[in-house]
Coordinates of C-alpha atoms (C1' of nucleotides) in Angstrom, one line a residue:
Chain A
X20 CA 96.0 124.7 97.6
X21 CA 97.7 122.2 99.8
X22 CA 97.3 124.2 103.0
X23 CA 94.6 123.0 105.3
X24 CA 91.8 125.4 105.8
X25 CA 91.9 125.0 109.6
X26 CA 95.5 126.1 109.8
X27 CA 96.1 129.7 108.8
X28 CA 98.5 130.0 105.9
X29 CA 102.1 130.2 107.1
X30 CA 103.7 133.7 106.9
X31 CA 106.2 134.3 104.1
X32 CA 109.1 136.6 104.0
X33 CA 107.0 139.3 102.2
X34 CA 104.6 139.3 105.1
X35 CA 107.5 140.0 107.4
X36 CA 108.8 142.7 105.1
X37 CA 105.5 144.4 105.0
X38 CA 105.2 144.5 108.7
X39 CA 108.7 145.6 109.3
X40 CA 108.4 148.2 106.5
X41 CA 111.4 147.0 104.6
X42 CA 112.0 145.1 101.3
X43 CA 111.6 141.4 101.1
X44 CA 115.3 141.1 100.3
X45 CA 116.2 142.7 103.5
X46 CA 114.3 140.1 105.4
X47 CA 116.3 137.5 103.5
X48 CA 119.5 139.3 104.5
X49 CA 118.6 139.2 108.1
X50 CA 117.8 135.6 108.2
X51 CA 121.0 134.7 106.4
X52 CA 123.1 136.8 108.7
X53 CA 124.4 138.8 105.8
X54 CA 126.4 141.9 106.5
X55 CA 125.3 145.4 105.6
X56 CA 122.1 145.5 107.6
X57 CA 121.7 148.2 110.2
X58 CA 121.1 147.0 113.8
X59 CA 117.9 149.1 113.7
X60 CA 116.5 147.3 110.7
X61 CA 117.6 143.9 111.9
X62 CA 115.8 144.4 115.1
X63 CA 112.6 145.5 113.4
X64 CA 112.7 142.5 111.1
X65 CA 113.3 140.0 113.8
X66 CA 110.5 141.5 115.9
X67 CA 108.1 141.3 112.9
X68 CA 109.1 137.8 112.2
X69 CA 108.7 136.8 115.8
X70 CA 105.2 138.3 115.9
X71 CA 104.1 136.5 112.8
X72 CA 105.8 133.2 113.7
X73 CA 107.8 133.4 110.6
X74 CA 110.0 130.5 109.6
X75 CA 112.3 130.4 106.6
X76 CA 111.0 128.0 103.9
X77 CA 113.8 125.6 103.4
X78 CA 112.6 124.2 100.1
X79 CA 112.5 127.6 98.5
X80 CA 115.9 128.4 99.8
X81 CA 117.4 125.2 98.5
X82 CA 115.7 125.7 95.1
X83 CA 116.9 129.2 94.8
X84 CA 120.4 128.7 96.1
X85 CA 121.2 125.3 94.6
X86 CA 122.7 124.0 97.8
X87 CA 120.8 122.0 100.4
X88 CA 123.3 122.3 103.2
X89 CA 122.5 118.7 104.0
X90 CA 124.7 115.7 103.6
X91 CA 123.6 112.1 103.4
X92 CA 125.0 109.1 105.2
X93 CA 124.6 105.5 104.2
X94 CA 124.7 103.3 107.2
X95 CA 123.8 99.8 108.2
X96 CA 120.5 99.2 109.8
X97 CA 121.7 97.5 112.9
X98 CA 122.0 98.3 116.5
X99 CA 125.6 97.2 116.6
X100 CA 127.6 99.4 118.9
X101 CA 130.4 100.3 116.4
X102 CA 128.2 101.5 113.5
X103 CA 125.8 103.2 115.8
X104 CA 128.6 105.1 117.6
X105 CA 130.1 106.2 114.4
X106 CA 126.7 107.4 113.2
X107 CA 126.3 109.5 116.3
X108 CA 129.7 110.9 115.8
X109 CA 128.9 111.8 112.2
X110 CA 125.7 113.5 113.3
X111 CA 127.5 115.8 115.7
X112 CA 130.3 116.5 113.3
X113 CA 127.9 117.3 110.5
X114 CA 125.8 119.6 112.7
X115 CA 128.9 121.4 113.9
X116 CA 129.7 122.5 110.4
X117 CA 126.2 123.7 109.9
X118 CA 124.8 121.0 107.9
X119 CA 121.9 118.6 108.5
X120 CA 121.9 114.9 108.1
X121 CA 120.0 112.6 105.9
X122 CA 120.2 108.9 106.8
X123 CA 119.7 106.0 104.5
X124 CA 120.1 102.5 105.8
X125 CA 121.1 99.4 104.0
X126 CA 120.2 95.9 105.0
X127 CA 123.0 93.4 105.2
X128 CA 123.0 90.9 102.5
X129 CA 121.2 93.1 100.1
X130 CA 123.8 93.4 97.4
X131 CA 123.7 96.8 95.7
X132 CA 121.9 98.1 98.7
X133 CA 124.5 100.8 99.0
X134 CA 123.9 102.0 95.4
X135 CA 120.2 102.2 96.1
X136 CA 120.7 104.1 99.3
X137 CA 123.0 106.6 97.6
X138 CA 120.4 107.0 94.9
X139 CA 117.7 107.8 97.4
X140 CA 120.0 110.3 99.1
X141 CA 120.7 112.0 95.8
X142 CA 117.0 112.2 95.1
X143 CA 116.7 114.0 98.3
X144 CA 119.2 116.5 97.0
X145 CA 122.1 116.1 99.4
X146 CA 125.3 118.1 98.9
X147 CA 127.5 115.2 99.8
X148 CA 127.4 111.6 100.8
X149 CA 129.2 109.7 103.5
X150 CA 129.4 105.9 103.3
X151 CA 129.8 104.8 106.9
X152 CA 130.7 101.2 107.5
X153 CA 131.2 100.2 103.9
X154 CA 131.0 96.6 102.9
X155 CA 132.4 95.2 99.7
X156 CA 129.4 94.5 97.6
X157 CA 131.0 94.5 94.3
X158 CA 129.9 97.8 93.0
X159 CA 132.6 100.4 93.3
X160 CA 131.6 104.0 94.0
X161 CA 129.1 105.1 91.4
X162 CA 129.8 108.1 89.3
X163 CA 127.7 110.7 91.0
X164 CA 127.8 114.4 91.0
X165 CA 128.5 115.1 94.6
X166 CA 131.5 114.6 96.8
X167 CA 131.6 111.2 98.5
X168 CA 133.4 110.3 101.7
X169 CA 134.0 106.7 102.4
X170 CA 134.8 106.0 106.1
X171 CA 137.0 103.1 106.7
X172 CA 137.9 102.1 103.2
X173 CA 141.4 101.7 101.9
X174 CA 142.7 104.8 99.9
X175 CA 142.5 102.6 96.8
X176 CA 138.8 103.2 97.0
X177 CA 139.2 106.8 96.3
X178 CA 138.2 108.3 93.0
X179 CA 137.5 111.7 91.3
X180 CA 135.0 112.9 93.9
X181 CA 135.6 110.2 96.4
X182 CA 137.7 110.6 99.5
X183 CA 138.5 107.7 101.7
X184 CA 139.3 108.1 105.4
X185 CA 140.7 105.1 107.2
X186 CA 139.7 104.3 110.8
X187 CA 143.2 102.8 111.2
X188 CA 141.6 100.1 113.2
X189 CA 144.3 97.9 111.8
X190 CA 146.7 99.7 114.1
X191 CA 144.5 99.2 117.1
X192 CA 144.1 95.5 116.2
X193 CA 147.9 95.2 116.0
X194 CA 148.3 96.8 119.4
X195 CA 145.6 94.5 120.9
X196 CA 147.4 91.4 119.4
X197 CA 150.8 92.6 120.7
X198 CA 149.3 93.0 124.1
X199 CA 148.5 89.4 124.2
X200 CA 151.9 88.4 122.9
X201 CA 153.5 90.5 125.5
X202 CA 151.7 88.4 128.1
X203 CA 153.9 85.6 126.9
X204 CA 151.6 83.7 124.6
X205 CA 153.2 81.8 121.7
X206 CA 150.6 83.0 119.3
X207 CA 147.2 84.5 119.2
X208 CA 144.1 83.2 117.5
X209 CA 141.6 85.5 115.8
X210 CA 137.8 85.5 115.6
X211 CA 137.2 87.8 112.7
X212 CA 134.2 89.8 111.5
X213 CA 132.6 89.1 108.2
X214 CA 135.2 89.7 105.6
X215 CA 133.0 91.7 103.3
X216 CA 133.4 94.5 105.8
X217 CA 136.4 96.6 105.3
X218 CA 136.6 97.2 109.1
X219 CA 136.7 93.4 109.6
X220 CA 139.5 93.0 107.1
X221 CA 141.4 95.9 108.8
X222 CA 141.4 94.2 112.1
X223 CA 142.5 90.9 110.5
X224 CA 145.3 92.7 108.8
X225 CA 146.4 94.3 112.1
X226 CA 146.4 91.0 113.8
X227 CA 148.4 89.3 111.1
X228 CA 150.9 92.1 111.0
X229 CA 151.5 91.8 114.7
X230 CA 152.1 88.0 114.4
X231 CA 154.4 88.3 111.5
X232 CA 156.5 91.0 113.1
X233 CA 157.1 88.7 116.0
X234 CA 157.6 85.6 113.8
X235 CA 154.6 83.9 115.4
X236 CA 152.8 81.1 113.6
X237 CA 149.5 82.2 112.1
X238 CA 146.6 80.1 113.1
X239 CA 143.5 79.6 111.0
X240 CA 141.0 82.4 111.4
X241 CA 137.5 81.7 112.6
X242 CA 135.0 84.1 110.9
X243 CA 132.0 85.3 112.8
X244 CA 129.2 87.7 112.0
X245 CA 129.8 90.3 114.8
X246 CA 127.1 88.6 117.0
X247 CA 127.7 87.1 120.4
X248 CA 126.1 84.0 119.0
X249 CA 128.8 83.6 116.4
X250 CA 131.4 84.3 119.0
X251 CA 130.0 81.5 121.1
X252 CA 130.2 79.0 118.2
X253 CA 133.8 80.1 117.6
X254 CA 134.5 79.5 121.3
X255 CA 133.2 76.0 121.2
X256 CA 135.3 75.3 118.2
X257 CA 138.5 76.8 119.5
X258 CA 138.1 75.0 122.8
X259 CA 138.7 71.7 121.0
X260 CA 142.2 73.0 120.0
X261 CA 144.6 72.9 122.9
X262 CA 147.1 75.2 121.3
X263 CA 144.7 78.0 121.9
X264 CA 145.9 80.2 124.8
X265 CA 145.0 83.7 123.5
X266 CA 142.2 85.0 121.2
X267 CA 141.6 88.4 119.7
X268 CA 138.0 89.0 118.7
X269 CA 137.1 91.6 116.1
X270 CA 134.4 93.1 118.3
X271 CA 133.2 92.9 121.9
X272 CA 130.0 91.1 121.2
X273 CA 131.8 88.2 119.7
X274 CA 134.4 88.3 122.5
X275 CA 131.6 87.9 125.0
X276 CA 130.1 85.0 123.2
X277 CA 133.5 83.6 122.7
X278 CA 134.3 83.6 126.4
X279 CA 131.0 81.9 127.2
X280 CA 131.8 79.2 124.6
X281 CA 135.2 78.6 126.1
X282 CA 133.8 78.5 129.6
X283 CA 131.1 76.1 128.7
X284 CA 133.8 73.8 127.2
X285 CA 135.5 73.8 130.6
X286 CA 138.2 76.3 130.0
X287 CA 138.8 79.2 132.4
X288 CA 139.2 82.8 131.2
X289 CA 141.7 84.3 131.6
X290 CA 143.6 81.5 133.4
X291 CA 143.5 79.1 130.5
X292 CA 142.8 81.4 127.6
X293 CA 143.2 85.2 127.4
X294 CA 140.7 87.1 125.3
X295 CA 140.8 90.6 124.0
X296 CA 137.8 92.3 122.3
X297 CA 137.4 95.4 120.2
X298 CA 135.2 98.5 120.4
X299 CA 135.2 99.1 124.2
X300 CA 131.4 98.8 124.5
X301 CA 130.3 100.4 127.8
X302 CA 129.4 97.0 129.1
X303 CA 132.9 95.6 128.6
X304 CA 134.1 96.1 132.1
X305 CA 131.0 94.7 133.7
X306 CA 130.7 91.3 132.2
X307 CA 132.2 88.4 134.1
X308 CA 135.1 88.1 133.6
X309 CA 135.7 91.8 132.6
X310 CA 136.6 92.2 129.0
X311 CA 139.9 93.7 127.8
X312 CA 139.2 95.7 124.7
X313 CA 140.5 98.3 122.3
X314 CA 138.7 101.6 122.1
X315 CA 137.9 103.2 118.8
X316 CA 137.8 106.9 118.5
X317 CA 134.5 107.2 116.7
X318 CA 134.1 110.9 117.3
X319 CA 137.6 111.7 115.9
X320 CA 137.0 109.7 112.8
X321 CA 133.7 111.3 112.1
X322 CA 135.2 114.8 112.5
X323 CA 138.2 114.1 110.4
X324 CA 136.3 113.2 107.4
X325 CA 134.7 116.6 107.1
X326 CA 137.7 118.2 105.4
Chain B
X13 CA 125.0 130.7 88.9
X14 CA 125.7 128.2 91.6
X15 CA 126.5 125.3 89.3
X16 CA 130.1 124.5 88.9
X17 CA 131.6 125.0 85.5
X18 CA 133.3 121.7 85.5
X19 CA 130.1 119.7 86.1
X20 CA 127.7 120.0 83.2
X21 CA 124.4 121.5 84.4
X22 CA 122.0 118.8 85.6
X23 CA 119.1 118.1 83.2
X24 CA 115.7 119.4 84.1
X25 CA 112.3 118.1 83.2
X26 CA 112.0 120.5 80.3
X27 CA 115.1 118.9 78.8
X28 CA 113.5 115.5 79.1
X29 CA 110.3 116.8 77.7
X30 CA 112.1 118.2 74.6
X31 CA 113.9 115.0 73.9
X32 CA 110.8 112.9 74.4
X33 CA 108.7 115.4 72.4
X34 CA 106.1 115.9 75.0
X35 CA 105.2 118.7 77.3
X36 CA 107.0 119.3 80.5
X37 CA 103.8 118.5 82.4
X38 CA 103.7 115.1 80.9
X39 CA 107.2 114.4 82.2
X40 CA 106.0 115.4 85.6
X41 CA 103.0 113.1 85.3
X42 CA 105.2 110.1 84.5
X43 CA 107.5 110.7 87.4
X44 CA 104.7 111.0 89.8
X45 CA 103.0 107.9 88.5
X46 CA 99.9 109.8 87.7
X47 CA 97.2 108.1 85.7
X48 CA 96.2 109.1 82.2
X49 CA 99.5 108.7 80.5
X50 CA 99.7 106.3 77.6
X51 CA 102.2 103.5 77.8
X52 CA 103.8 104.7 74.7
X53 CA 104.4 108.2 76.0
X54 CA 105.5 106.9 79.4
X55 CA 108.1 104.7 77.8
X56 CA 109.4 107.5 75.6
X57 CA 109.7 109.8 78.6
X58 CA 111.5 107.3 80.7
X59 CA 113.9 106.5 77.9
X60 CA 114.7 110.2 77.5
X61 CA 115.1 110.7 81.2
X62 CA 117.4 107.7 81.4
X63 CA 119.5 109.0 78.5
X64 CA 119.9 112.4 80.1
X65 CA 120.5 111.0 83.6
X66 CA 117.5 113.0 84.8
X67 CA 116.6 113.1 88.4
X68 CA 113.6 114.9 89.8
X69 CA 114.6 118.0 91.8
X70 CA 113.2 117.5 95.3
X71 CA 113.5 121.1 96.5
X72 CA 111.4 122.3 93.6
X73 CA 108.9 119.5 94.1
X74 CA 108.5 120.4 97.8
X75 CA 108.2 124.1 97.1
X76 CA 105.6 123.6 94.5
X77 CA 103.6 121.0 96.3
X78 CA 103.9 122.2 99.8
X79 CA 104.6 118.8 101.2
X80 CA 108.0 117.4 101.8
X81 CA 107.1 113.7 102.3
X82 CA 109.6 113.6 105.0
X83 CA 109.1 113.2 108.7
X84 CA 111.4 114.1 111.5
X85 CA 112.3 112.1 114.5
X86 CA 113.8 113.5 117.7
X87 CA 115.9 110.9 119.4
X88 CA 118.6 110.7 122.0
X89 CA 122.2 110.7 120.8
X90 CA 123.3 107.5 122.5
X91 CA 124.2 104.1 121.4
X92 CA 121.9 102.5 123.9
X93 CA 120.3 99.4 122.5
X94 CA 116.7 100.4 123.2
X95 CA 116.6 103.9 121.6
X96 CA 118.7 102.7 118.7
X97 CA 116.5 99.7 118.0
X98 CA 113.5 101.9 118.1
X99 CA 115.1 104.4 115.7
X100 CA 115.8 101.6 113.2
X101 CA 112.3 100.4 113.5
X102 CA 111.0 103.9 112.8
X103 CA 113.2 104.3 109.8
X104 CA 111.8 101.1 108.3
X105 CA 108.3 102.1 109.1
X106 CA 108.7 105.6 107.7
X107 CA 110.2 104.3 104.5
X108 CA 107.6 101.7 104.0
X109 CA 104.9 104.4 103.9
X110 CA 107.0 106.3 101.3
X111 CA 108.5 109.0 103.5
X112 CA 112.1 109.9 104.2
X113 CA 113.5 110.5 107.7
X114 CA 115.1 113.5 109.2
X115 CA 116.9 112.9 112.5
X116 CA 117.6 115.4 115.2
X117 CA 119.4 114.2 118.3
X118 CA 119.2 115.7 121.7
X119 CA 121.8 115.4 124.4
X120 CA 120.7 114.1 127.8
X121 CA 120.7 116.7 130.4
X122 CA 120.2 119.5 127.9
X123 CA 116.8 120.8 129.1
X124 CA 114.8 122.2 126.3
X125 CA 116.8 120.1 123.9
X126 CA 113.7 118.5 122.6
X127 CA 112.2 121.9 121.8
X128 CA 115.3 122.9 120.0
X129 CA 115.4 119.6 118.0
X130 CA 111.8 120.1 117.0
X131 CA 112.6 123.6 115.8
X132 CA 115.4 122.4 113.7
X133 CA 113.2 119.7 112.1
X134 CA 110.5 122.3 111.4
X135 CA 113.1 124.5 109.7
X136 CA 113.9 121.6 107.5
X137 CA 110.3 121.5 106.5
X138 CA 109.2 118.1 107.8
X139 CA 105.5 117.1 107.4
X140 CA 105.4 115.5 110.9
X141 CA 107.4 114.9 114.0
X142 CA 108.0 111.8 116.0
X143 CA 109.4 112.1 119.5
X144 CA 111.0 108.8 120.2
X145 CA 112.0 107.9 123.9
X146 CA 110.7 111.2 125.3
X147 CA 112.0 112.5 128.6
X148 CA 110.1 114.8 130.8
X149 CA 112.0 118.1 130.5
X150 CA 109.3 120.4 131.6
X151 CA 108.2 121.7 128.3
X152 CA 105.0 120.1 127.1
X153 CA 104.5 119.6 123.4
X154 CA 104.9 123.0 121.8
X155 CA 102.2 124.3 119.6
X156 CA 103.5 123.5 116.2
X157 CA 101.7 123.3 112.9
X158 CA 102.4 119.7 112.1
X159 CA 101.2 116.4 113.5
X160 CA 103.4 115.1 116.4
X161 CA 103.6 111.5 117.5
X162 CA 105.0 110.9 120.9
X163 CA 106.2 107.3 121.4
X164 CA 106.0 105.9 124.9
X165 CA 104.3 108.8 126.6
X166 CA 101.1 108.5 128.5
X167 CA 97.9 109.4 126.6
X168 CA 97.6 112.4 128.9
X169 CA 100.4 113.9 126.8
X170 CA 98.2 114.1 123.8
X171 CA 97.0 117.4 122.4
X172 CA 95.4 118.9 119.4
X173 CA 97.9 117.6 116.9
X174 CA 99.7 115.3 119.3
X175 CA 99.2 111.6 119.3
X176 CA 100.7 109.5 122.0
X177 CA 101.5 105.8 121.5
X178 CA 102.4 103.8 124.5
X179 CA 105.0 101.0 124.3
X180 CA 103.2 99.2 127.1
X181 CA 106.5 98.3 128.6
X182 CA 104.6 98.5 131.9
X183 CA 102.9 95.2 131.0
X184 CA 106.2 93.6 130.1
X185 CA 107.7 94.9 133.4
X186 CA 104.8 93.4 135.3
X187 CA 105.3 90.1 133.6
X188 CA 109.0 90.1 134.4
X189 CA 108.3 90.9 138.0
X190 CA 105.7 88.2 138.3
X191 CA 108.1 85.7 136.8
X192 CA 110.4 86.3 139.7
X193 CA 107.6 86.1 142.2
X194 CA 106.5 82.8 140.7
X195 CA 110.0 81.5 141.5
X196 CA 109.0 81.8 145.1
X197 CA 110.6 85.1 146.1
X198 CA 109.0 87.0 148.9
X199 CA 109.4 90.3 147.0
X200 CA 111.4 91.8 144.1
X201 CA 113.7 94.8 144.2
X202 CA 114.0 97.2 141.3
X203 CA 116.9 99.0 139.7
X204 CA 115.0 101.7 137.8
X205 CA 116.1 103.9 134.9
X206 CA 116.3 107.6 135.2
X207 CA 112.8 108.7 136.2
X208 CA 112.8 111.6 133.7
X209 CA 112.2 109.0 131.1
X210 CA 108.7 107.9 130.5
X211 CA 109.9 104.5 129.6
X212 CA 111.7 104.2 133.0
X213 CA 108.6 105.2 134.8
X214 CA 106.5 102.7 132.8
X215 CA 108.7 99.9 133.9
X216 CA 108.6 101.0 137.5
X217 CA 104.8 101.2 137.3
X218 CA 104.7 97.7 136.0
X219 CA 106.9 96.4 138.7
X220 CA 104.9 98.1 141.4
X221 CA 101.6 96.8 140.0
X222 CA 102.9 93.3 140.1
X223 CA 104.0 93.6 143.7
X224 CA 100.7 95.2 144.8
X225 CA 98.6 92.6 143.1
X226 CA 100.4 89.9 145.1
X227 CA 100.4 91.9 148.3
X228 CA 104.2 91.9 148.4
X229 CA 106.2 94.5 150.3
X230 CA 107.5 97.3 148.1
X231 CA 111.2 97.8 148.7
X232 CA 113.0 101.1 148.1
X233 CA 113.9 101.6 144.4
X234 CA 117.5 102.2 143.4
X235 CA 117.7 104.5 140.4
X236 CA 120.4 104.1 137.8
X237 CA 121.1 105.9 134.5
X238 CA 120.8 102.9 132.1
X239 CA 124.5 102.2 132.2
X240 CA 126.2 99.1 133.4
X241 CA 128.3 101.3 135.7
X242 CA 125.2 102.5 137.5
X243 CA 123.9 98.9 137.7
X244 CA 127.1 97.9 139.2
X245 CA 126.8 100.5 141.9
X246 CA 123.3 99.4 142.6
X247 CA 124.5 95.8 142.9
X248 CA 127.1 96.8 145.5
X249 CA 124.4 98.6 147.4
X250 CA 121.8 95.9 147.3
X251 CA 124.4 93.3 148.3
X252 CA 124.5 94.9 151.7
X253 CA 120.8 94.2 152.2
X254 CA 120.2 90.5 153.0
X255 CA 116.5 90.7 152.2
X256 CA 117.4 91.0 148.5
X257 CA 116.7 87.7 146.7
X258 CA 115.4 88.9 143.4
X259 CA 116.0 92.0 141.3
X260 CA 114.3 93.4 138.2
X261 CA 116.5 95.9 136.3
X262 CA 115.0 98.3 133.9
X263 CA 117.4 97.5 131.1
X264 CA 119.9 94.8 130.3
X265 CA 123.0 97.0 130.7
X266 CA 122.1 97.8 134.3
X267 CA 121.3 94.1 134.9
X268 CA 124.7 93.1 133.7
X269 CA 126.4 95.7 135.9
X270 CA 124.1 94.7 138.7
X271 CA 125.1 91.0 138.5
X272 CA 128.7 91.9 138.6
X273 CA 128.2 94.1 141.6
X274 CA 126.4 91.4 143.4
X275 CA 129.1 88.8 142.5
X276 CA 131.9 91.0 143.6
X277 CA 130.2 91.3 147.0
X278 CA 130.3 87.6 147.3
X279 CA 126.7 86.7 146.2
X280 CA 126.0 84.1 143.7
X281 CA 123.6 84.7 140.8
X282 CA 121.2 83.1 140.4
X283 CA 121.7 80.9 143.5
X284 CA 121.6 83.7 146.0
X285 CA 119.9 86.4 144.0
X286 CA 117.8 86.1 140.8
X287 CA 118.1 88.9 138.3
X288 CA 115.8 89.8 135.4
X289 CA 116.7 92.4 132.8
X290 CA 114.8 94.3 130.2
X291 CA 115.3 94.8 126.4
X292 CA 116.7 91.4 125.4
X293 CA 119.9 92.7 123.9
X294 CA 121.5 90.2 121.6
X295 CA 124.2 89.7 124.1
X296 CA 121.9 88.7 126.9
X297 CA 122.1 85.0 126.5
X298 CA 125.9 85.0 126.3
X299 CA 127.1 86.8 129.4
X300 CA 127.9 84.7 132.4
X301 CA 125.5 83.9 134.0
X302 CA 123.0 84.2 131.1
X303 CA 120.6 87.0 131.5
X304 CA 116.8 86.5 131.7
X305 CA 115.2 89.4 130.0
X306 CA 112.0 90.8 128.6
X307 CA 111.9 91.5 124.9
X308 CA 110.4 94.7 123.6
X309 CA 108.7 94.7 120.2
X310 CA 110.4 97.8 118.7
X311 CA 109.4 97.2 115.2
X312 CA 105.8 96.8 116.1
X313 CA 105.8 100.0 118.1
X314 CA 107.3 102.0 115.3
X315 CA 104.9 100.7 112.8
X316 CA 101.9 101.3 115.0
X317 CA 102.5 104.9 115.4
X318 CA 102.1 105.7 111.7
X319 CA 98.4 105.8 111.8
Chain C
dC21 C1' 94.8 111.5 77.5
dT22 C1' 97.8 115.9 77.0
dG23 C1' 99.3 120.9 77.2
dA24 C1' 99.7 126.1 78.6
dA25 C1' 100.1 129.3 82.0
dA26 C1' 100.7 130.7 86.7
dG27 C1' 102.9 130.5 90.7
dC28 C1' 105.3 128.0 95.2
dG29 C1' 109.0 131.4 98.6
dC30 C1' 113.3 132.3 98.3
dT31 C1' 118.3 133.9 96.7
dA32 C1' 121.3 136.1 93.1
dA33 C1' 122.7 139.6 90.5
dC34 C1' 122.5 144.1 89.6
dA35 C1' 121.0 148.5 90.7
dT36 C1' 120.6 152.5 93.8
Chain D
dA28 C1' 122.9 150.0 103.6
dT29 C1' 118.7 148.7 101.0
dG30 C1' 115.6 147.8 96.9
dT31 C1' 114.5 145.6 92.1
dT32 C1' 114.2 142.2 88.9
dA33 C1' 114.7 137.6 87.5
dG34 C1' 114.6 133.2 87.9
dC35 C1' 115.4 128.2 90.6
dG36 C1' 112.4 123.4 88.6
dC37 C1' 108.6 121.7 89.8
dT38 C1' 103.2 121.1 90.7
dT39 C1' 98.8 123.2 90.1
dT40 C1' 94.9 124.7 88.1
dC41 C1' 92.3 125.0 84.0
dA42 C1' 91.9 124.1 79.0
dG43 C1' 91.6 121.4 75.5

DNA sequence: CTGAAAGCGCTAACAT
DNA sequence: ATGTTAGCGCTTTCAG
């Protein structure tokens, strides 16, 4: 027996049934909100359950029914605002449809980490898998027996059981870039996210699209790693190029670092160089100078995916 | 039958056993790394399992063994850097000891949300519960049948099955405050976090301790809600008081908002007012002016708790 | 070192 | 509207 001697064995549904003087199956019906149970009986069962402190055994339920009512999400183990917000949105959305969430994190740089994370989720018996901020680590979606939802990947990523939902951050990126062009800049530079991330590529695509639509020259892209530190380095670098008058950064952290890099090099923001970020972190309006940024609708994205 | 007709039924351990010509129990032994299995047999079993694409059924294992090897964590559904970092640390720590994580989020302001979250975790059959960034919502730890670890609560919070691990952020807060005093300030003001949070109270305690130890006057505390916006308001307010020369903010977001509030009121930072934050968010060194801050050892805290 | 039998606590089909 | 009978796929005894 695994049960400790000091804690009295937990009550099971038969115990409740006995106390309520009904069959065990009726208890099951009550706890599953199935129809065809008289109010009278339902009340009795609930009272008995309450008295005993009964709690439905999830493992047994899953085993017998074949469905776990849980879905797994693969996410990056970082405190970055974007991925975190998306995860929170997913959690809400999943719970709203009556499922629970299993989280598996991958570490950046660990190629094949996604596959491993998916494996571990499958071992836990999830009914479906969401791959949150996917990165392109070679391996396409594995052939697995449950539905997979890939957030932010191009539709080309879809497969038999695989659905891909785009965040359309390319559109937002395009708008952000156009905003800068509307200010009268000849062109806009871009500090991109790591190009292994689909979301980074999306933003770059949106930026490029905007420039082409206006026939603007397309400057060389500086690639960062989402961190303020990398944005700072990009800023120092861009400051040496006096054609730079406007910069679109792929996230707010890099934008903030970028601004500092530019300022340290003697440039004024926004007088000499305009900067636009991406994500709309809560801090954005409070740094000096305040950061203009595009807001991503994380909650909407998360909700959309759950068909 | 719950199995879809289009997906061939998943293999079970008996199938593996048949193919490997051993008993089903032996398959179980191999997959649990139990001793007393000859290398020869182990290899045969693994080969058969691999060929069939066998995967141990977690629900059945949990049901039969009575242990889920999963622990639940109650956390706040925000993208705040502190709680998020702590959660990531917890995830790593939990996985390192061979457990999986179940997450339940609570919404701030929803009194009793913690109890509800704990309920849902228990329904999912976790072996233990971690309450991460606890807030004081009246209800003490409920009497539940599994071990509970409360991170960042005072030892007084402990109970029969309840362990409390302090983050000792009070010590860090004290050091931060002393740092400001060492700079020659007559006293230090404090922009606190919401006092329902234990971690906010800890920081306030540390600040107060430092002032008392030096015999400094103890100014009125301004309470924020962790956000940059609330820090900004605090800044505007403190700017009207010309005794303010140094401020310790309970987190970096508030510190950044605070700085902006002070600057907008015509004060220079750090020339007129020194500001120290708390958390050491990655951005801290890249805002203008750079933020001095105390770093919390999230990973260590998380690891410590797992006895 | 390996195997046989007996459940774990529930849901699914079929009664009634 | 409620009860009966079988399992779900594994781990646990207890035998060899």
